[in-house]
Coordinates of C-alpha atoms in Angstrom, one line a residue:
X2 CA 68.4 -68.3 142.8
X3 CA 72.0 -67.7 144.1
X4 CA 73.6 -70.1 146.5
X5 CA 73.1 -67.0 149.5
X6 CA 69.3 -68.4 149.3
X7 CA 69.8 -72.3 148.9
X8 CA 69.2 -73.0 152.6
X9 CA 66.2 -72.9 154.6
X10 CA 65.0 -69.3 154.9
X11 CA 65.2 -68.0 158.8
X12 CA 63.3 -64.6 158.0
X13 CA 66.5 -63.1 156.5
X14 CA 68.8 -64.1 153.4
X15 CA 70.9 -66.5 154.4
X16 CA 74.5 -65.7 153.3
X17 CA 74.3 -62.1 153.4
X18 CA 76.2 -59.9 155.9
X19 CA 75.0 -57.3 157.0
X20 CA 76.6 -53.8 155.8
X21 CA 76.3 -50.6 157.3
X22 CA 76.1 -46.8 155.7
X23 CA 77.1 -43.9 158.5
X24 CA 76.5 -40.7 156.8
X25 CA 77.7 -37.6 158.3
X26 CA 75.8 -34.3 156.3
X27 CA 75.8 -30.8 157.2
X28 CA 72.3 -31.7 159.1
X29 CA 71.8 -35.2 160.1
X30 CA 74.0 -37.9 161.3
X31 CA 72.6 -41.3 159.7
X32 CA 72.9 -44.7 160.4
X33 CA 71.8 -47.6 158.2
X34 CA 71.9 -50.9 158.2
X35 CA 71.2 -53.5 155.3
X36 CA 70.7 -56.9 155.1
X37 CA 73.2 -57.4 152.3
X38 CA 75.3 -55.1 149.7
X39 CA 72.9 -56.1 146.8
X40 CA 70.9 -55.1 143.8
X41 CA 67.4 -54.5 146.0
X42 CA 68.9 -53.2 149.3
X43 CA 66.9 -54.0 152.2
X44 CA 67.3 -51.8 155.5
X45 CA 67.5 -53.9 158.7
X46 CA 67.9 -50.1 160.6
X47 CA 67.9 -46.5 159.8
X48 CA 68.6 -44.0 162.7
X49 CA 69.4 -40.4 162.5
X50 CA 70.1 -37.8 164.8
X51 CA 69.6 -34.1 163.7
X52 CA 73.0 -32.8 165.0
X53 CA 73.0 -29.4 162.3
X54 CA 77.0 -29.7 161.7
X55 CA 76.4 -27.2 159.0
X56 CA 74.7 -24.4 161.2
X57 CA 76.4 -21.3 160.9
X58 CA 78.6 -22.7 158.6
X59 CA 78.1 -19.8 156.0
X60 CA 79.0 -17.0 158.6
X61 CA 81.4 -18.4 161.1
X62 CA 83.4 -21.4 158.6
X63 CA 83.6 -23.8 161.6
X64 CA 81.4 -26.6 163.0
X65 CA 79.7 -25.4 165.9
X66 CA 80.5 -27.0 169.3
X67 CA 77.4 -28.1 170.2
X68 CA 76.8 -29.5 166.6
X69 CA 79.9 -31.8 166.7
X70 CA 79.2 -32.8 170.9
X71 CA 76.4 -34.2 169.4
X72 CA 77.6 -35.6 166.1
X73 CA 80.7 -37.6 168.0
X74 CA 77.9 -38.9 170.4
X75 CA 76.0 -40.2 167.6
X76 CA 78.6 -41.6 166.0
X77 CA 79.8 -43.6 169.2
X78 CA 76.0 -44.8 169.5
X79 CA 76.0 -45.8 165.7
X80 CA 79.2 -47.8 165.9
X81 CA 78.0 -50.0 169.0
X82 CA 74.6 -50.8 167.3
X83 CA 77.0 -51.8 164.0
X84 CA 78.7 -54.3 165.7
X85 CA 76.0 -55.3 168.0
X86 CA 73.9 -56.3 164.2
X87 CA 76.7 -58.0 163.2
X88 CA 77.8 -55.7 160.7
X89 CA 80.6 -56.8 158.4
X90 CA 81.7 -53.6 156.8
X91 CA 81.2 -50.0 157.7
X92 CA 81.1 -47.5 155.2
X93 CA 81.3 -44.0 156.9
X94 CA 81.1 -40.9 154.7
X95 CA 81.6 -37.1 154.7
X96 CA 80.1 -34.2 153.5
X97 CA 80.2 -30.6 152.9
X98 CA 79.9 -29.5 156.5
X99 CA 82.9 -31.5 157.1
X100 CA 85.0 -30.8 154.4
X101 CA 84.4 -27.1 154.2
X102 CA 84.8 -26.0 157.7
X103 CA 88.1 -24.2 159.0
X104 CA 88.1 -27.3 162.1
X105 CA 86.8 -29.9 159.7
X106 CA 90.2 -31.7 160.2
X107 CA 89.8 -31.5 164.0
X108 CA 86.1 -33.1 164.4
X109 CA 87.3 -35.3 161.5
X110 CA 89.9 -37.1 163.2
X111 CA 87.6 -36.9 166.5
X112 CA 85.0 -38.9 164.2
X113 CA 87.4 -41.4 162.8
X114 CA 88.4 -42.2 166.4
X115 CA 84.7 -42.2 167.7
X116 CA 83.9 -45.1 165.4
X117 CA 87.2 -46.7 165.1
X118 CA 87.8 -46.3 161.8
X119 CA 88.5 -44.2 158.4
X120 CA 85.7 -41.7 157.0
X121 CA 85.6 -41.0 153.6
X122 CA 85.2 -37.0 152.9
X123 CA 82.8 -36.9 149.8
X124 CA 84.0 -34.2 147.1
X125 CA 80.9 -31.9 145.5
X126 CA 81.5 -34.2 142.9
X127 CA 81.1 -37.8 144.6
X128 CA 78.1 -36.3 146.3
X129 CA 76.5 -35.7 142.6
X130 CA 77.9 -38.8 141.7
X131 CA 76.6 -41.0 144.4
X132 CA 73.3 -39.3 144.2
X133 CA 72.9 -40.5 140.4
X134 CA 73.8 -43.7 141.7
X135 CA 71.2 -44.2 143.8
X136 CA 68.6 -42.9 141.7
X137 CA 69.4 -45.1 138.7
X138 CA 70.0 -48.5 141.9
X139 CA 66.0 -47.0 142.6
X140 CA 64.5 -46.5 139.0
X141 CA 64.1 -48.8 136.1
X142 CA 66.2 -47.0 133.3
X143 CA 65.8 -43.0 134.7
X144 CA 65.7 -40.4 132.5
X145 CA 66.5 -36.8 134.0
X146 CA 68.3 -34.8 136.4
X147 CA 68.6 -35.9 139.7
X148 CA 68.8 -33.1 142.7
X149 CA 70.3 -34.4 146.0
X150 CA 69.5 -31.5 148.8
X151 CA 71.8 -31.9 151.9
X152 CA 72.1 -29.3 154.8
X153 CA 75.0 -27.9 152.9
X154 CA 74.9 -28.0 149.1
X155 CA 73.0 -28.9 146.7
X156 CA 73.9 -31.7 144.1
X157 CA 72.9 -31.7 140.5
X158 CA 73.4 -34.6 137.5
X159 CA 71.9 -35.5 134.6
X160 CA 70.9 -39.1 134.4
X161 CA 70.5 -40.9 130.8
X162 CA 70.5 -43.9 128.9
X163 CA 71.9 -45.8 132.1
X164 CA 74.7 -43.6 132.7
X165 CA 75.3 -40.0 134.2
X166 CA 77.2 -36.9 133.4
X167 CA 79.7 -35.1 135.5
X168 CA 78.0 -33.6 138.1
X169 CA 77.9 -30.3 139.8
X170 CA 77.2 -28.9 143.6
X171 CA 75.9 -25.1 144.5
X172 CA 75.9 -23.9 148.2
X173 CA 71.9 -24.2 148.5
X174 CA 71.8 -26.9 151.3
X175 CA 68.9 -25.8 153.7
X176 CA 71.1 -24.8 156.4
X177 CA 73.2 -22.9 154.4
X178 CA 70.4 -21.3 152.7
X179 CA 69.3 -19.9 155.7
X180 CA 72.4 -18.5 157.0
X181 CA 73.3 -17.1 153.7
X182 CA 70.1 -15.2 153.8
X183 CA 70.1 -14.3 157.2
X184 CA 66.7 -16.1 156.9
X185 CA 64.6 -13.9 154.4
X186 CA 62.7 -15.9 152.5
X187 CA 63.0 -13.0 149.5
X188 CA 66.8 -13.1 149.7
X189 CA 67.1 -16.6 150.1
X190 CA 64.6 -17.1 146.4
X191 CA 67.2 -14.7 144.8
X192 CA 70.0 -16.6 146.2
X193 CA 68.8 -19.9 144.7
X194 CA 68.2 -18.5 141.5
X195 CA 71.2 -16.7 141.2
X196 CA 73.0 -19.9 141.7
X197 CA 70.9 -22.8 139.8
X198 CA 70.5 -19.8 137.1
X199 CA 74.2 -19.7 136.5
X200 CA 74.6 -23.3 136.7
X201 CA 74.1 -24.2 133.0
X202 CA 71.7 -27.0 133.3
X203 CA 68.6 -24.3 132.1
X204 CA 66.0 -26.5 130.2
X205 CA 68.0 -29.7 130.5
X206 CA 65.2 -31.5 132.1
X207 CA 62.6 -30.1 130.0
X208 CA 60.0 -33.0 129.1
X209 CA 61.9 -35.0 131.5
X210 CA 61.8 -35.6 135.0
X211 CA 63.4 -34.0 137.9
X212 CA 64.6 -37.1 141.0
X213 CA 64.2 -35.2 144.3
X214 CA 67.1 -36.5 147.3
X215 CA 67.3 -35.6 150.3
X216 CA 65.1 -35.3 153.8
X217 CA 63.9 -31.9 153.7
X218 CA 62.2 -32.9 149.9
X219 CA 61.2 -36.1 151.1
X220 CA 59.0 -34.1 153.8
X221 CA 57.8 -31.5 151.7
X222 CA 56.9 -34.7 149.4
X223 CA 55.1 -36.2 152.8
X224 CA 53.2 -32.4 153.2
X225 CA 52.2 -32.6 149.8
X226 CA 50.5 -36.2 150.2
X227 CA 49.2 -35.2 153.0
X228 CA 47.1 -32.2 151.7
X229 CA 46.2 -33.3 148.6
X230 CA 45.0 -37.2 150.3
X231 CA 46.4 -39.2 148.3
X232 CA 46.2 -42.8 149.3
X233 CA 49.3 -44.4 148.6
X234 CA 51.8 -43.7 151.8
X235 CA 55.2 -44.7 149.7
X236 CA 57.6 -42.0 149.0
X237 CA 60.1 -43.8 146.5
X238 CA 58.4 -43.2 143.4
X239 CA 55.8 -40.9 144.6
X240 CA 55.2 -38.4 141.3
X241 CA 54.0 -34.2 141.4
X242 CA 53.5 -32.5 137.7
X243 CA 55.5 -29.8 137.5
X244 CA 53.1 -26.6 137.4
X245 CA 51.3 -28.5 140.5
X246 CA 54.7 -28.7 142.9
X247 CA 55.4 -24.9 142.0
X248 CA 52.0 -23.9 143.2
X249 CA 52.2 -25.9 146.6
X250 CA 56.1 -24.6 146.7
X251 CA 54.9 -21.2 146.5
X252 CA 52.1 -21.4 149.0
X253 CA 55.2 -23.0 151.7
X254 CA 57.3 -20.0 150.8
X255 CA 54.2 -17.4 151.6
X256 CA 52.8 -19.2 153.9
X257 CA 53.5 -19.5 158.1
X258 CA 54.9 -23.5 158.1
X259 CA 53.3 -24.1 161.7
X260 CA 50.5 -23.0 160.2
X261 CA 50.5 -25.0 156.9
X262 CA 47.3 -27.4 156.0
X263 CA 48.5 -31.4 157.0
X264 CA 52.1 -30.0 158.5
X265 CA 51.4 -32.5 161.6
X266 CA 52.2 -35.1 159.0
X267 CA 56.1 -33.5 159.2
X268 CA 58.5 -34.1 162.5
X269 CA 58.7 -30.8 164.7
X270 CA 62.5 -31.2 163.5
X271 CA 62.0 -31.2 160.1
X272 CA 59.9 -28.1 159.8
X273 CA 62.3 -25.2 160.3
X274 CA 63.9 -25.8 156.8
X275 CA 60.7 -26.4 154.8
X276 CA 60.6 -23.3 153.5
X277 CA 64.0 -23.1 152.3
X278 CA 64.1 -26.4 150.8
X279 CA 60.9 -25.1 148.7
X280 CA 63.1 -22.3 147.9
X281 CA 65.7 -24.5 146.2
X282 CA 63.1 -26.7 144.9
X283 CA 61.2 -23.9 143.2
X284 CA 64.8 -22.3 141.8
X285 CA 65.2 -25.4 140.4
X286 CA 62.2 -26.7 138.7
X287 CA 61.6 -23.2 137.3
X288 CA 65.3 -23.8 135.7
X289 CA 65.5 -27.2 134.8
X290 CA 61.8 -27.5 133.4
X291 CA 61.2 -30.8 134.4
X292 CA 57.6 -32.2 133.2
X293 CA 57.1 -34.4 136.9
X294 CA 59.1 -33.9 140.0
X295 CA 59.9 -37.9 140.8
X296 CA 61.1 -38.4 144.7
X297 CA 63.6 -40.7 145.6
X298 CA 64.3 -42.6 148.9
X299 CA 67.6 -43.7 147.6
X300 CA 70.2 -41.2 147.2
X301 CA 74.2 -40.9 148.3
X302 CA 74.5 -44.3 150.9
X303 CA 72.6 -46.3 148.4
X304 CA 74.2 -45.1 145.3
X305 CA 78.0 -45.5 147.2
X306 CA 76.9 -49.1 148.0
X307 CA 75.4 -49.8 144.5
X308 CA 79.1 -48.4 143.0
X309 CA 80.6 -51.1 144.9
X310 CA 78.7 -53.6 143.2
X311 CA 80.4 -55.6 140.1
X312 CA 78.5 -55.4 136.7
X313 CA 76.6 -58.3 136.7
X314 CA 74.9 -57.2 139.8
X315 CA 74.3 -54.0 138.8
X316 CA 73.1 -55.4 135.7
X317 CA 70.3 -56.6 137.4
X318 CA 66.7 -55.5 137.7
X319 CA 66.1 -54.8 141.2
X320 CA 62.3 -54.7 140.8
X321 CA 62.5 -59.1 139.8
X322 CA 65.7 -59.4 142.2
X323 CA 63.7 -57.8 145.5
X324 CA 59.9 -59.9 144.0
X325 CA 62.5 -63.0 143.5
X326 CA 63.7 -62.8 147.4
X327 CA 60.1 -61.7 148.7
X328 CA 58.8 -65.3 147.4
X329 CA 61.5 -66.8 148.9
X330 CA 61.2 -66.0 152.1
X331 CA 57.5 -65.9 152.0
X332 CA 55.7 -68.4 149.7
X333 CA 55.1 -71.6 150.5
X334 CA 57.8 -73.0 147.6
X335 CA 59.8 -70.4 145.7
X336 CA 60.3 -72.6 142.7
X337 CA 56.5 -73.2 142.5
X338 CA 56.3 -69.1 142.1
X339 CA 59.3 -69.5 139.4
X340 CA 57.2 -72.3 137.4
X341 CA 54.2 -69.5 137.2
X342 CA 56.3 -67.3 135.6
X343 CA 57.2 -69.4 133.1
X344 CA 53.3 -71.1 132.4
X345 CA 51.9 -67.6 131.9
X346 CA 55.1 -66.6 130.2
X347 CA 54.2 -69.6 127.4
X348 CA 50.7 -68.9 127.9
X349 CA 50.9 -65.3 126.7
X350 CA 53.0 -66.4 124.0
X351 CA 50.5 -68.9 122.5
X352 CA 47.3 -66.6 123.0
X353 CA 49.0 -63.6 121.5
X354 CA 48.6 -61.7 124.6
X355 CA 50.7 -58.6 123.7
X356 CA 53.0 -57.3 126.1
X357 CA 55.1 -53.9 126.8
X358 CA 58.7 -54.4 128.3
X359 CA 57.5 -52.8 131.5
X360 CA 53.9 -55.0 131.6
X361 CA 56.3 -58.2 131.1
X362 CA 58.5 -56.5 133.9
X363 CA 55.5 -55.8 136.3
X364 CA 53.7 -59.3 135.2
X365 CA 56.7 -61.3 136.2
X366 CA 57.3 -59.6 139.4
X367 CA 53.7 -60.4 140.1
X368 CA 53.8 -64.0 139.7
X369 CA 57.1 -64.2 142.0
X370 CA 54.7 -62.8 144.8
X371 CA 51.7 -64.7 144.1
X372 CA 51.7 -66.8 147.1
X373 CA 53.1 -64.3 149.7
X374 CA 50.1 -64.3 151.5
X375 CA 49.6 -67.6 152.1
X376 CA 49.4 -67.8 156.0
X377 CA 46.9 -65.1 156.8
X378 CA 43.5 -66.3 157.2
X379 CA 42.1 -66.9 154.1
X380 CA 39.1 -64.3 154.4
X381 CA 42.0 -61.9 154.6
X382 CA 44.9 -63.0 152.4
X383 CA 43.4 -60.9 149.3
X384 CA 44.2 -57.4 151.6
X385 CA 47.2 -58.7 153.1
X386 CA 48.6 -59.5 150.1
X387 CA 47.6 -55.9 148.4
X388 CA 48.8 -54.0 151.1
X389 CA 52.3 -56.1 151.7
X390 CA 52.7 -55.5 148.0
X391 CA 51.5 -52.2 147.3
X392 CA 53.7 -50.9 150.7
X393 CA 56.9 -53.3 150.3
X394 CA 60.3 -51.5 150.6
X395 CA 61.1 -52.2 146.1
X396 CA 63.3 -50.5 143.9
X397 CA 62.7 -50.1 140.2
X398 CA 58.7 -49.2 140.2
X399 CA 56.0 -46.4 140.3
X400 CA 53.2 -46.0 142.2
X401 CA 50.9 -47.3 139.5
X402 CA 53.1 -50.4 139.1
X403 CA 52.7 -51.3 142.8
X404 CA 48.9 -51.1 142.5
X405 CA 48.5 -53.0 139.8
X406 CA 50.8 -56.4 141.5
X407 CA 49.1 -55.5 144.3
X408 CA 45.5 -55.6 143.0
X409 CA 46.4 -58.9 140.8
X410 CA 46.9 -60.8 143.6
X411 CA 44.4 -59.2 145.6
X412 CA 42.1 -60.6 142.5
X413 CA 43.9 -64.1 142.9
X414 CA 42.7 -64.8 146.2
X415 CA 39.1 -63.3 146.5
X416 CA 38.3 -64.0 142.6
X417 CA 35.8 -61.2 142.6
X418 CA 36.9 -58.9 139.9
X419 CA 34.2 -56.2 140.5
X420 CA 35.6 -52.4 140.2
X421 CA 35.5 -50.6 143.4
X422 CA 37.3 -52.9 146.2
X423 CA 40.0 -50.4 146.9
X424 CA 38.8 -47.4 145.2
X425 CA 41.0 -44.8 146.3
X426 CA 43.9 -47.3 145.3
X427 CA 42.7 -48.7 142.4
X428 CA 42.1 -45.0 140.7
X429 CA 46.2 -44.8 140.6
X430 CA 45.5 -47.5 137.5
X431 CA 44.5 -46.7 134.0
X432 CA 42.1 -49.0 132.5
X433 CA 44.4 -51.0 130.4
X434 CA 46.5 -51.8 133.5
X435 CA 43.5 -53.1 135.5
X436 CA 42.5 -54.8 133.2
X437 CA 45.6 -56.5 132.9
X438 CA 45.3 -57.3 136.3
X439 CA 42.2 -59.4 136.2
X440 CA 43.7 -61.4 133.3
X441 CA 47.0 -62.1 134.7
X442 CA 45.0 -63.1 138.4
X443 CA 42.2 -65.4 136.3
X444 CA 45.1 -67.3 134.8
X445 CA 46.9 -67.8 138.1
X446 CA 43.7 -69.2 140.3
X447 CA 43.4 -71.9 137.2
X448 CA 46.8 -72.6 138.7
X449 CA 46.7 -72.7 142.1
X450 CA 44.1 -75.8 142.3
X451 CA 45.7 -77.9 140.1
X452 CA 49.5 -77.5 141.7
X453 CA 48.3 -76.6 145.7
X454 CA 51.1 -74.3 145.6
X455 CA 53.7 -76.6 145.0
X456 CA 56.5 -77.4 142.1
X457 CA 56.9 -79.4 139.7
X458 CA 53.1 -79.7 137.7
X459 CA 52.7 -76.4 135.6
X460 CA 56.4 -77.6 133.9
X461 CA 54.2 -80.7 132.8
X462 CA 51.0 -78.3 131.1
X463 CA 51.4 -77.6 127.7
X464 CA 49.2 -75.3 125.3
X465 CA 48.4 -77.6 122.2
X466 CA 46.3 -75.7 119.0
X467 CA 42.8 -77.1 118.5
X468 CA 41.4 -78.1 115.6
X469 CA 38.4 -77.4 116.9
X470 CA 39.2 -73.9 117.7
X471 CA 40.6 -72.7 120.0
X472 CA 43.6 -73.8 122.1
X473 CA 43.6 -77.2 124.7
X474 CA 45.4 -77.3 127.9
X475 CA 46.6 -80.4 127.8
X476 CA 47.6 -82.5 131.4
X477 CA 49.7 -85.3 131.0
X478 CA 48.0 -88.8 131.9
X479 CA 49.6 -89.2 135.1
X480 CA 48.3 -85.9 136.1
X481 CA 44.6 -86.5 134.9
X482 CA 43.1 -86.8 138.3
X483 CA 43.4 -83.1 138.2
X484 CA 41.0 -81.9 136.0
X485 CA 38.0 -81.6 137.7
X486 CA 35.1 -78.4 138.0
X487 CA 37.1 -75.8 139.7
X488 CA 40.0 -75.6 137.2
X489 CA 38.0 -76.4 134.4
X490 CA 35.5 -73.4 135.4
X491 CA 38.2 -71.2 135.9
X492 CA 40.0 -71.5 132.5
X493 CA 36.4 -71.2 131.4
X494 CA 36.6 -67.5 133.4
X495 CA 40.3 -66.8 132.5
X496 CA 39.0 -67.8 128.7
X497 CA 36.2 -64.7 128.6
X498 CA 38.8 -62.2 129.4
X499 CA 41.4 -63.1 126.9
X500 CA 38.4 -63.6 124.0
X501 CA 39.4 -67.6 123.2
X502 CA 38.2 -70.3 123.0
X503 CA 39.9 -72.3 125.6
X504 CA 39.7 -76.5 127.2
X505 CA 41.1 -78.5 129.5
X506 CA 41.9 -82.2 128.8
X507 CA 43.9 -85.1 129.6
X508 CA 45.9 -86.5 126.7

């Protein structure tokens, strides 16, 4: 680890000061608050306050009064509870509500004075840029075009090979949607595709996917769980096929939204742009031809904070960096959780267990939260750990990824490997990552009694061929008191999944 994390942990990363985002959009005004400007951003606070800066926008070209009352309000609140959290730096941006109305300059300098401070005024441009930004600070290696819907406009950038192409911004934000057609659903769907028709992305996402930014997406995204049941309550990475999203966008569009099946799962808020973020959606998907619609809980705020980041940190994976800080401040000893990394590490490597660059990914990040759960009661520290895994705030992994760290150490503390524990989680998993799980969680509870949790053992355990067959793990002398049933049993189990023939012995 970094020297932020060589002290005693306190429940927060030492070293780190906390940084703050205030994001003024055509819609909401948003607060948040981070632990640290680092590769896996952690919020300490998120507040937002629906203000609608951009309503009326599209007829009138001004702010409305009532809008900005609010906004400056807002913004007064958001800078007291900044410097109340002990906020080192406050980032406060602006977008197309503000830098498109006639007396965007007046509330502008009223804002600026509210919080005491410059506001950045985002171009179309840095919005699309910032959205790609925080997509690729939220994926591992994403491949697509990211869609960042605001009140006001709607951004658009493809995303590849860890970079992102210049940008582009139409005037489909949700508010502006409406106003432009006069709130006719009809007009509003030939609005959209008028605009994203003309845009010249057509078919650039085709067989690829399509990241979804933005509130109004993100609750569609939460309606769309919510009808269809599925289990898993995490909306970064949360994945729709294509031909499936366009037939739940089409029923939003027909259908009376107070009305909709699940739409209690949405804030009263929220609701009154639903249908015309599905009509931006739909124009968009039916463009673009994306084969999955991916959504994306990090968009403009993180991706400006992740461009202020130097390249070694943003060379980082955020997936191992977020695991690396959850053991940290949550095992019993970190470094034990960095020796298991390396033991199955060599382990793999001598039994020829075959790896993909996202298993070793997942299978590391794993072992760094093996021992998370260690002070819940130990008939419970199996679904703790599962659900403070499979729910944790991480960048840098799908849904199925989270399951399966999730049910490995869920498997490492009840040792019943029996399908069917969490069924309606565990169906999120193909076969070859389940089983995966049940391998890597065998080889970590032949750990666990040997080392109590504690460094400094595994380092000393070395794989030796047998000439016998097989392969021996040998324990130093010094350490031979350790051998005993349990361990020895459990290599015995660990050795039936991985098909070897496998010992234990003191040399």
């Amino acid at each position: 680890m970094r020297a932020s994390t060589d002290a005693l942990p306190a429940g927060r990363l030492p070293g780190e000061k906390p940084v703050a985002v205030i994001d003024i959009g055509s819609n909401s005004i948003r607060l948040v608050i981070y632990e640290g400007n680092r590769r896996a951003l952690t919020v300490l606070f998120n507040e937002k306050v629906l203000s609608g800066l951009g309503k009326g926008l599209a007829r009138t070209n001004r702010l409305d009064g009532q809008a900005v009352e609010s906004a400056l309000q807002a913004l007064a609140r958001f800078r007291q509870l900044a410097e109340h959290a002990g906020v080192e730096a406050i980032h406060a941006i602006a977008t197309a509500a503000a830098r498109e109305a006639t007396n965007g300059p007046d509330f502008v300098a009223a804002a600026q004075a509210a919080l005491g401070q410059p506001i950045v005024i985002l171009s179309g441009q840095d919005e699309a840029r910032f959205a790609a930004e925080g997509v690729i600070a939220g994926f591992h290696r994403p491949d697509g075009i990211a869609g960042d819907l605001g009140g006001g406009s709607l951004e658009l950038v493809d995303i590849r090979d860890g970079g992102f192409r210049d940008g582009l911004t139409l005037p489909l934000g949700g508010l502006r949607l409406r106003d432009l057609s006069d709130g006719d659903i009809a007009k509003a769907q030939s609005v959209a595709d008028s605009h994203v028709g003309a845009c010249g992305l057509g078919g650039q996402a085709e067989g690829r996917a399509f990241y979804a930014v933005g509130g109004t997406w993100r609750n569609l995204a939460r309606l769309h769980m919510e009808q269809v049941g599925y289990p898993l309550h995490v909306m970064h990475g949360y994945e729709i096929a294509t031909p499936v999203m366009d037939a739940f966008l089409g029923a939003v569009i027909k259908g009376d939204v107070e009305k909709l099946p699940g739409i209690a799962a949405v804030s009263k808020s929220r609701r009154p742009l639903l249908s015309f973020g599905a009509v931006a959606l739909r124009s968009t998907i039916r463009h673009l031809k994306p084969s999955v619609i991916v959504l994306s809980a990090l968009g403009v705020r993180e991706g400006y904070l992740h461009g202020l980041l130097g390249e070694e940190e943003r060379a980082r994976d955020p997936l191992i960096e977020a695991a690396r800080e959850f053991s940290w401040l949550r095992a019993r000893a970190p470094a034990h959780s960095d020796e298991l990394v390396a033991f199955v590490s060599r382990t793999f490597a001598t039994l020829g267990v075959e790896e993909s660059e996202n298993e070793e990914r997942l299978r590391t990040a794993a072992c760094l939260l093996a021992d998370i759960g260690w002070r819940a009661h130990p008939d419970y520290r199996g679904r703790q750990s599962f659900s403070m895994i499979a729910h944790a705030a991480l960048q840098g992994i799908d849904h199925p990824g989270r399951v399966f760290m999730g049910l490995t150490n869920y498997y490492r503390h009840e040792g019943g490997f029996e399908p069917g524990i969490i069924p309606e989680l565990e169906a999120l998993l193909d076969a070859g990552l389940t089983q995966r799980a049940k391998l890597l969680a065998a080889l970590m509870r032949v750990t666990f009694p040997m080392t109590a949790g504690m460094p400094g053992i595994l380092e000393q355990l070395r794989w030796a061929q047998d000439p016998r067959g097989g392969f021996t793990l040998v324990v130093p002398q010094a350490l031979g008191a350790l051998v005993a049933e349990k361990p020895v049993s459990r290599l015995q189990q660990f050795a039936r999944m991985v098909e070897k023939t496998l010992r234990l012995e003191v040399r």
